Coordinates of C-alpha atoms in Angstrom, one line a residue:
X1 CA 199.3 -121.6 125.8
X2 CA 195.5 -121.9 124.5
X3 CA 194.1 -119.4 122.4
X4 CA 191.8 -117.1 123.9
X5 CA 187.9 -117.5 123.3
X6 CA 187.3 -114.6 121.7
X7 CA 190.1 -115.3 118.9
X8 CA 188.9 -118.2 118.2
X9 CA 185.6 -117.1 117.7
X10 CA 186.8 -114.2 115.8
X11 CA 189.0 -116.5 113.6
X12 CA 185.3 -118.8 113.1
X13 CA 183.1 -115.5 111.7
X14 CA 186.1 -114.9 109.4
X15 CA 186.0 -118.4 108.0
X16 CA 182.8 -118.3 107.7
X17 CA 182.2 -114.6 105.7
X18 CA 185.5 -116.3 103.7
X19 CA 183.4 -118.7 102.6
X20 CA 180.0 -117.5 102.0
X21 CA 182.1 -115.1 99.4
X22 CA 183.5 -117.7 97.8
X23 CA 180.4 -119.8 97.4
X24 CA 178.2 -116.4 96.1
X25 CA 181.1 -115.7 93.6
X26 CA 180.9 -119.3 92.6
X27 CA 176.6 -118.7 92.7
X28 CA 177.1 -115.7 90.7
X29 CA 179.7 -116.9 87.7
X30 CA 177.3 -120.1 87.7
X31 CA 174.2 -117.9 87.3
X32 CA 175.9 -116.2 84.3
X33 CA 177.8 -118.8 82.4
X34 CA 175.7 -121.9 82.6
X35 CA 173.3 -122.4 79.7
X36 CA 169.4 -123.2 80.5
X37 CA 167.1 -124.7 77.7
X38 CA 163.7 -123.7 78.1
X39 CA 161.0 -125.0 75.9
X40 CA 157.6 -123.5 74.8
X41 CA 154.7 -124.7 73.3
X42 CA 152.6 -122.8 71.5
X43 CA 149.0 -123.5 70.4
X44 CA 146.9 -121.2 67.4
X45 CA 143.6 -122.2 66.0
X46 CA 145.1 -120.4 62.4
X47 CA 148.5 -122.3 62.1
X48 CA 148.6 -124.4 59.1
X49 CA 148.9 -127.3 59.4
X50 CA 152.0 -128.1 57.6
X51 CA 154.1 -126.4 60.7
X52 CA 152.4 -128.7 63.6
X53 CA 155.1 -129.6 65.7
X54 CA 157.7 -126.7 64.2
X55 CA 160.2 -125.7 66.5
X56 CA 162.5 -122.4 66.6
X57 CA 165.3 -121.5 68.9
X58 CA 165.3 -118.3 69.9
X59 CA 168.9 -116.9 70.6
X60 CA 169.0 -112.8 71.9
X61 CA 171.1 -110.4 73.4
X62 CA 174.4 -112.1 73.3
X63 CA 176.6 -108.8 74.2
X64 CA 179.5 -110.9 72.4
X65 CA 178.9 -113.4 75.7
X66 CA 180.6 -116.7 74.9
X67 CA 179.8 -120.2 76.4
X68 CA 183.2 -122.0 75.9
X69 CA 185.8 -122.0 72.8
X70 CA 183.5 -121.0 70.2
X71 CA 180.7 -121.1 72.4
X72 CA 180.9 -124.9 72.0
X73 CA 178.6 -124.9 74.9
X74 CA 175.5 -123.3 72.9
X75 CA 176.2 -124.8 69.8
X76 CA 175.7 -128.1 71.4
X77 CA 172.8 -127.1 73.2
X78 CA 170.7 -125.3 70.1
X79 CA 172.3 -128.6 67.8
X80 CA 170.4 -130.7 70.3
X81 CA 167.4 -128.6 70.5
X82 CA 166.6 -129.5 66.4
X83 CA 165.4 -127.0 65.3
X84 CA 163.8 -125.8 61.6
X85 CA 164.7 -122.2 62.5
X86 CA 166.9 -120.2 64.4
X87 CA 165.7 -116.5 65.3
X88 CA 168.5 -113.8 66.2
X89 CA 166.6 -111.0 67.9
X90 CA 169.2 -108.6 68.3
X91 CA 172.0 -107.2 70.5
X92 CA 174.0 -109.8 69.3
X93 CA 177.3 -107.3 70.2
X94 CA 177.2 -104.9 72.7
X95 CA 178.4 -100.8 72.7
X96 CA 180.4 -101.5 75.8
X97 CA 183.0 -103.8 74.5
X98 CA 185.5 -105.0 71.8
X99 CA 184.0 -107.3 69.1
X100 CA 186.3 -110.3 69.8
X101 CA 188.3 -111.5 66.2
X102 CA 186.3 -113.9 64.1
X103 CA 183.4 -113.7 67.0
X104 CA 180.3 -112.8 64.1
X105 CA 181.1 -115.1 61.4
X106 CA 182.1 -118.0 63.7
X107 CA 178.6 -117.8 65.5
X108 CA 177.0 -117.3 61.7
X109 CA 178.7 -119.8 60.1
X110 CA 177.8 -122.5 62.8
X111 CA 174.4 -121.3 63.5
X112 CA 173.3 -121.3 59.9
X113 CA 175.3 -124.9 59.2
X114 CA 172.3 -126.0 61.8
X115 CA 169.2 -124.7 60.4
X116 CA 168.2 -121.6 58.4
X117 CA 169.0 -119.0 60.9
X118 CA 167.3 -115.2 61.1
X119 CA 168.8 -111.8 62.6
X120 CA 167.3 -108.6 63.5
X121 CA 169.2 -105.5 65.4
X122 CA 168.7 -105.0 68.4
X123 CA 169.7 -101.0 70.0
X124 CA 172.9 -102.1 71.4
X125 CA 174.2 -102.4 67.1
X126 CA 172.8 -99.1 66.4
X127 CA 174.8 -97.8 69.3
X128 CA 177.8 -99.6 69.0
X129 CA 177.9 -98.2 64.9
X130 CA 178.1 -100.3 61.6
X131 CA 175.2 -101.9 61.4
X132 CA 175.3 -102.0 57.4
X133 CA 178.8 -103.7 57.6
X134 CA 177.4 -106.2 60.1
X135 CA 174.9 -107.1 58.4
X136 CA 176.8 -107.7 55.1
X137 CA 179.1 -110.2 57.4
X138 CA 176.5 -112.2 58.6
X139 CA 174.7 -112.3 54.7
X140 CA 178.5 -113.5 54.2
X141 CA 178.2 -116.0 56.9
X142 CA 174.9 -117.9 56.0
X143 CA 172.5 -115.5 57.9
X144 CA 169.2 -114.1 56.5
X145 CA 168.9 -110.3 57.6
X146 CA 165.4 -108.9 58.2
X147 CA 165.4 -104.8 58.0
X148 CA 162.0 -104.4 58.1
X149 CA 161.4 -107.1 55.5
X150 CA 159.0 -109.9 55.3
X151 CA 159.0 -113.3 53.4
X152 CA 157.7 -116.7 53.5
X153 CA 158.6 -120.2 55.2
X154 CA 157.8 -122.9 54.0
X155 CA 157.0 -126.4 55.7
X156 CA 155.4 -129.9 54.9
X157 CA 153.2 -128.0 51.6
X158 CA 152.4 -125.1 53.5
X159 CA 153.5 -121.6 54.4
X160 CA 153.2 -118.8 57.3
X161 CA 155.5 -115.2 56.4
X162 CA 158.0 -114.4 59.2
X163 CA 159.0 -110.2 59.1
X164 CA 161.6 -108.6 61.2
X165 CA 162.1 -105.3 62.1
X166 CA 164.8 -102.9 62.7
X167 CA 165.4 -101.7 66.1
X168 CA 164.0 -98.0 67.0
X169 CA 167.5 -96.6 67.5
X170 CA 168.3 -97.3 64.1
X171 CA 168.3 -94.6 60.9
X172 CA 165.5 -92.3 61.3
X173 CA 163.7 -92.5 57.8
X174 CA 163.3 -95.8 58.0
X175 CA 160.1 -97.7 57.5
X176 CA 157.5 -98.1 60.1
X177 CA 156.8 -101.3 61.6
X178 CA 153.0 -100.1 60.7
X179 CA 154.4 -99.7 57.2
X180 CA 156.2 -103.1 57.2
X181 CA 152.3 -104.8 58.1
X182 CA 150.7 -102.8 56.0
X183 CA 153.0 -103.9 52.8
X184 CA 153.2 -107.6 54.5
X185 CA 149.0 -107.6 54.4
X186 CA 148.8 -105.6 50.5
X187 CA 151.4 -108.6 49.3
X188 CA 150.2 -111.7 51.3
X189 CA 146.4 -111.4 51.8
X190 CA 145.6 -112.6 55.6
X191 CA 148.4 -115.1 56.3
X192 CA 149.4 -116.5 59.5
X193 CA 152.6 -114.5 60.6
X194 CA 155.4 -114.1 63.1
X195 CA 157.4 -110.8 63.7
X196 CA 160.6 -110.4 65.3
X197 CA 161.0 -107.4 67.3
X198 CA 163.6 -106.8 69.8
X199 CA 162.0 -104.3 72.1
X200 CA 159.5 -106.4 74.4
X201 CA 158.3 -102.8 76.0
X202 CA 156.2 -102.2 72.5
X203 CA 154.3 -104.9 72.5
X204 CA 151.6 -103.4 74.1
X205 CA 151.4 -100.2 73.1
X206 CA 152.4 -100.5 69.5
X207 CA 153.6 -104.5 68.1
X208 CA 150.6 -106.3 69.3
X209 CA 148.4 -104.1 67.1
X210 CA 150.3 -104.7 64.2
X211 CA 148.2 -108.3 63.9
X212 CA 151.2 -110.4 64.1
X213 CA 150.2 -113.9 65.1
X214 CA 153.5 -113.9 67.3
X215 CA 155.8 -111.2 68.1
X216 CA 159.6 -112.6 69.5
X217 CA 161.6 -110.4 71.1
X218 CA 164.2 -109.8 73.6
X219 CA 165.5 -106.8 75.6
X220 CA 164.4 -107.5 78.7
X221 CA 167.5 -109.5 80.1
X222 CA 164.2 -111.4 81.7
X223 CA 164.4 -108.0 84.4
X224 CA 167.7 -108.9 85.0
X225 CA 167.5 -110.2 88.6
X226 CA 164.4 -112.8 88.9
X227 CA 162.6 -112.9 92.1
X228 CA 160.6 -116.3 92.9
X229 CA 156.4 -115.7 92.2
X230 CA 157.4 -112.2 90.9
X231 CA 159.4 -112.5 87.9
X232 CA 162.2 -109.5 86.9
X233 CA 162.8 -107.3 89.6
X234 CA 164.4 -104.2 87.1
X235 CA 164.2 -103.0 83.7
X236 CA 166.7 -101.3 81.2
X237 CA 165.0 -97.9 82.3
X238 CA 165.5 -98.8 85.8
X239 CA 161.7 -99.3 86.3
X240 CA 161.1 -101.7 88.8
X241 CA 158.9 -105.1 88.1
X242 CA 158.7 -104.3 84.3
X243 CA 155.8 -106.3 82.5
X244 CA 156.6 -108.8 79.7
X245 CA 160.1 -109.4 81.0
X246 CA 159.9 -113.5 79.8
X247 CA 158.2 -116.1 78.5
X248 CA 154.2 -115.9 76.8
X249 CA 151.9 -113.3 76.9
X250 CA 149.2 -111.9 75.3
X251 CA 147.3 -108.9 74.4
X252 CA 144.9 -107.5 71.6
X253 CA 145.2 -110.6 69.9
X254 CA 148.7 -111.2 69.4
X255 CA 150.9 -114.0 71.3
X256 CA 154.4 -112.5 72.7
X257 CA 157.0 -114.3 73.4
X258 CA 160.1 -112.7 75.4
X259 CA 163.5 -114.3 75.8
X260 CA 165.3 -113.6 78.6
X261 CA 168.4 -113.4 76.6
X262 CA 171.8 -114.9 77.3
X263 CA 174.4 -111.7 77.9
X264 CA 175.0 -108.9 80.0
X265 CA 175.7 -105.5 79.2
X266 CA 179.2 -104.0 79.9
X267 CA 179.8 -105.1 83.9
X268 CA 176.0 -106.1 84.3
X269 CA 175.2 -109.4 86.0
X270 CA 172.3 -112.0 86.2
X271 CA 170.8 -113.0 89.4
X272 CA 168.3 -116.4 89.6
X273 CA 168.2 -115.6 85.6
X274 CA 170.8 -118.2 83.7
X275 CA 171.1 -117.3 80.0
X276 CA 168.2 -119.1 78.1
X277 CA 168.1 -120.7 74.9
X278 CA 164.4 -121.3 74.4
X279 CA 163.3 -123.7 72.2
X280 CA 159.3 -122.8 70.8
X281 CA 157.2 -125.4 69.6
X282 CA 154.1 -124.4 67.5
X283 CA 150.9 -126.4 67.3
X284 CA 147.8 -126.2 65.6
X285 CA 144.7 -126.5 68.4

């Protein structure tokens, strides 16, 4: 005896919502697991010449993600990148999970075997607690720590100052990041710099007055969900379209450069927004 029309049809829309599921589920893990290099170039009239053509990776907000045994994956992918620094700009754990065994000195050993390789907090340490022992591991480990420090790098005869800052939730008596330029300026004259700052929502109203060159930050999670011609639909602070949520900016003076980061936080997901490893070229024009 045939089936009756309507249970078939019934039994097609069922397929069908069965596998739109299972392709958005496969969309979504994609979205959030598969690595995309982006690269930059960036032009200043004040870069010295020795660092035409220097490139930096920028790696932030990790949230403990991993990209394959060891994150293999992004190993491979900032290996074949080549670049004379490395830039950690915080949240590399993430207050709403277990640090996984071994994870920190793995990712600092391997990082730091590739080129010299930088780290700044981001808020999600702070929160998380033992930032001083963290930072002691990844000194351990190979990695250079910048709590609202400066010093210089040196390239082909010449040299620019990098300074990094700690993250606003950290311990309330320390230095200013106005206090960190102020001492950067009194030791190093004018010099071409770059600061990394995890918090891409001061830029405008507090790191791009500083005089930084270029500011690199993070934070953003590039607004978390990306919508074509409009860029990150949601912030942190659940503001909708947030400014300076990826990629270059600029404003009273000073370039920006936002990563859009490579983890999630706690159960978060990613949507049109894979995990970046941005590559930033600098040139002198």
């Amino acid at each position: 005896m045939a089936k009756h029309p309507r249970n078939r049809r019934l039994f097609r829309t069922l397929r069908r919502l069965l596998l739109a599921v299972i392709l958005l589920g496969a969309f979504l893990w994609w979205s959030n697991t598969s690595l995309e290099t982006a690269s930059f170039d960036l032009t200043f009239t004040d870069l010295p010449a020795g660092f035409e053509g220097c490139r930096a990776v920028v790696l932030s907000d990790l949230h403990t993600a991993e990209f394959g045994a060891g994150s293999q994956r992004l190993l491979e992918a900032v290996q074949e990148a080549e670049p004379d620094y490395i830039f950690l700009t915080g949240d590399l754990l993430d207050q709403y999970r277990p640090v996984p065994e071994g994870y920190v000195e793995q990712l600092a050993d391997s990082l730091s075997a590739i080129a010299p390789t930088y780290y700044i907090t981001g808020n999600h340490e702070w929160a998380l607690g033992g930032v001083p022992a963290l930072k002691e591991l990844l000194i351990t480990h190979g990695v250079t720590v910048l709590s609202n420090q400066f010093l210089p790098l040196e390239r082909d005869g010449d040299a620019i100052v990098l300074a990094g800052i700690d993250d606003p939730n950290g311990y309330a008596d320390q230095k200013t990041p106005e206090t960190v330029a102020a001492e950067l300026y009194a030791a190093c004259g004018d010099p071409f710099w770059v600061l990394l700052a995890h918090r891409n929502d001061r830029f405008e109203s507090q790191y791009s007055l500083l005089g930084a060159d270029l500011v690199i930050s993070g934070h953003a999670h590039g607004g978390i969900i990306r919508l074509p011609f409009l860029g990150g639909l949601i912030s942190h602070d659940l503001e909708l379209f947030p400014d300076y949520t990826a990629g270059l900016h600029e404003q009273n003076g000073s370039a920006l450069f936002v990563s859009r980061g490579l983890g999630n936080v706690g159960a978060s997901f990613r949507l049109f927004n894979r995990p970046e490893v941005a590559v930033l070229t600098l040139h002198r024009g």
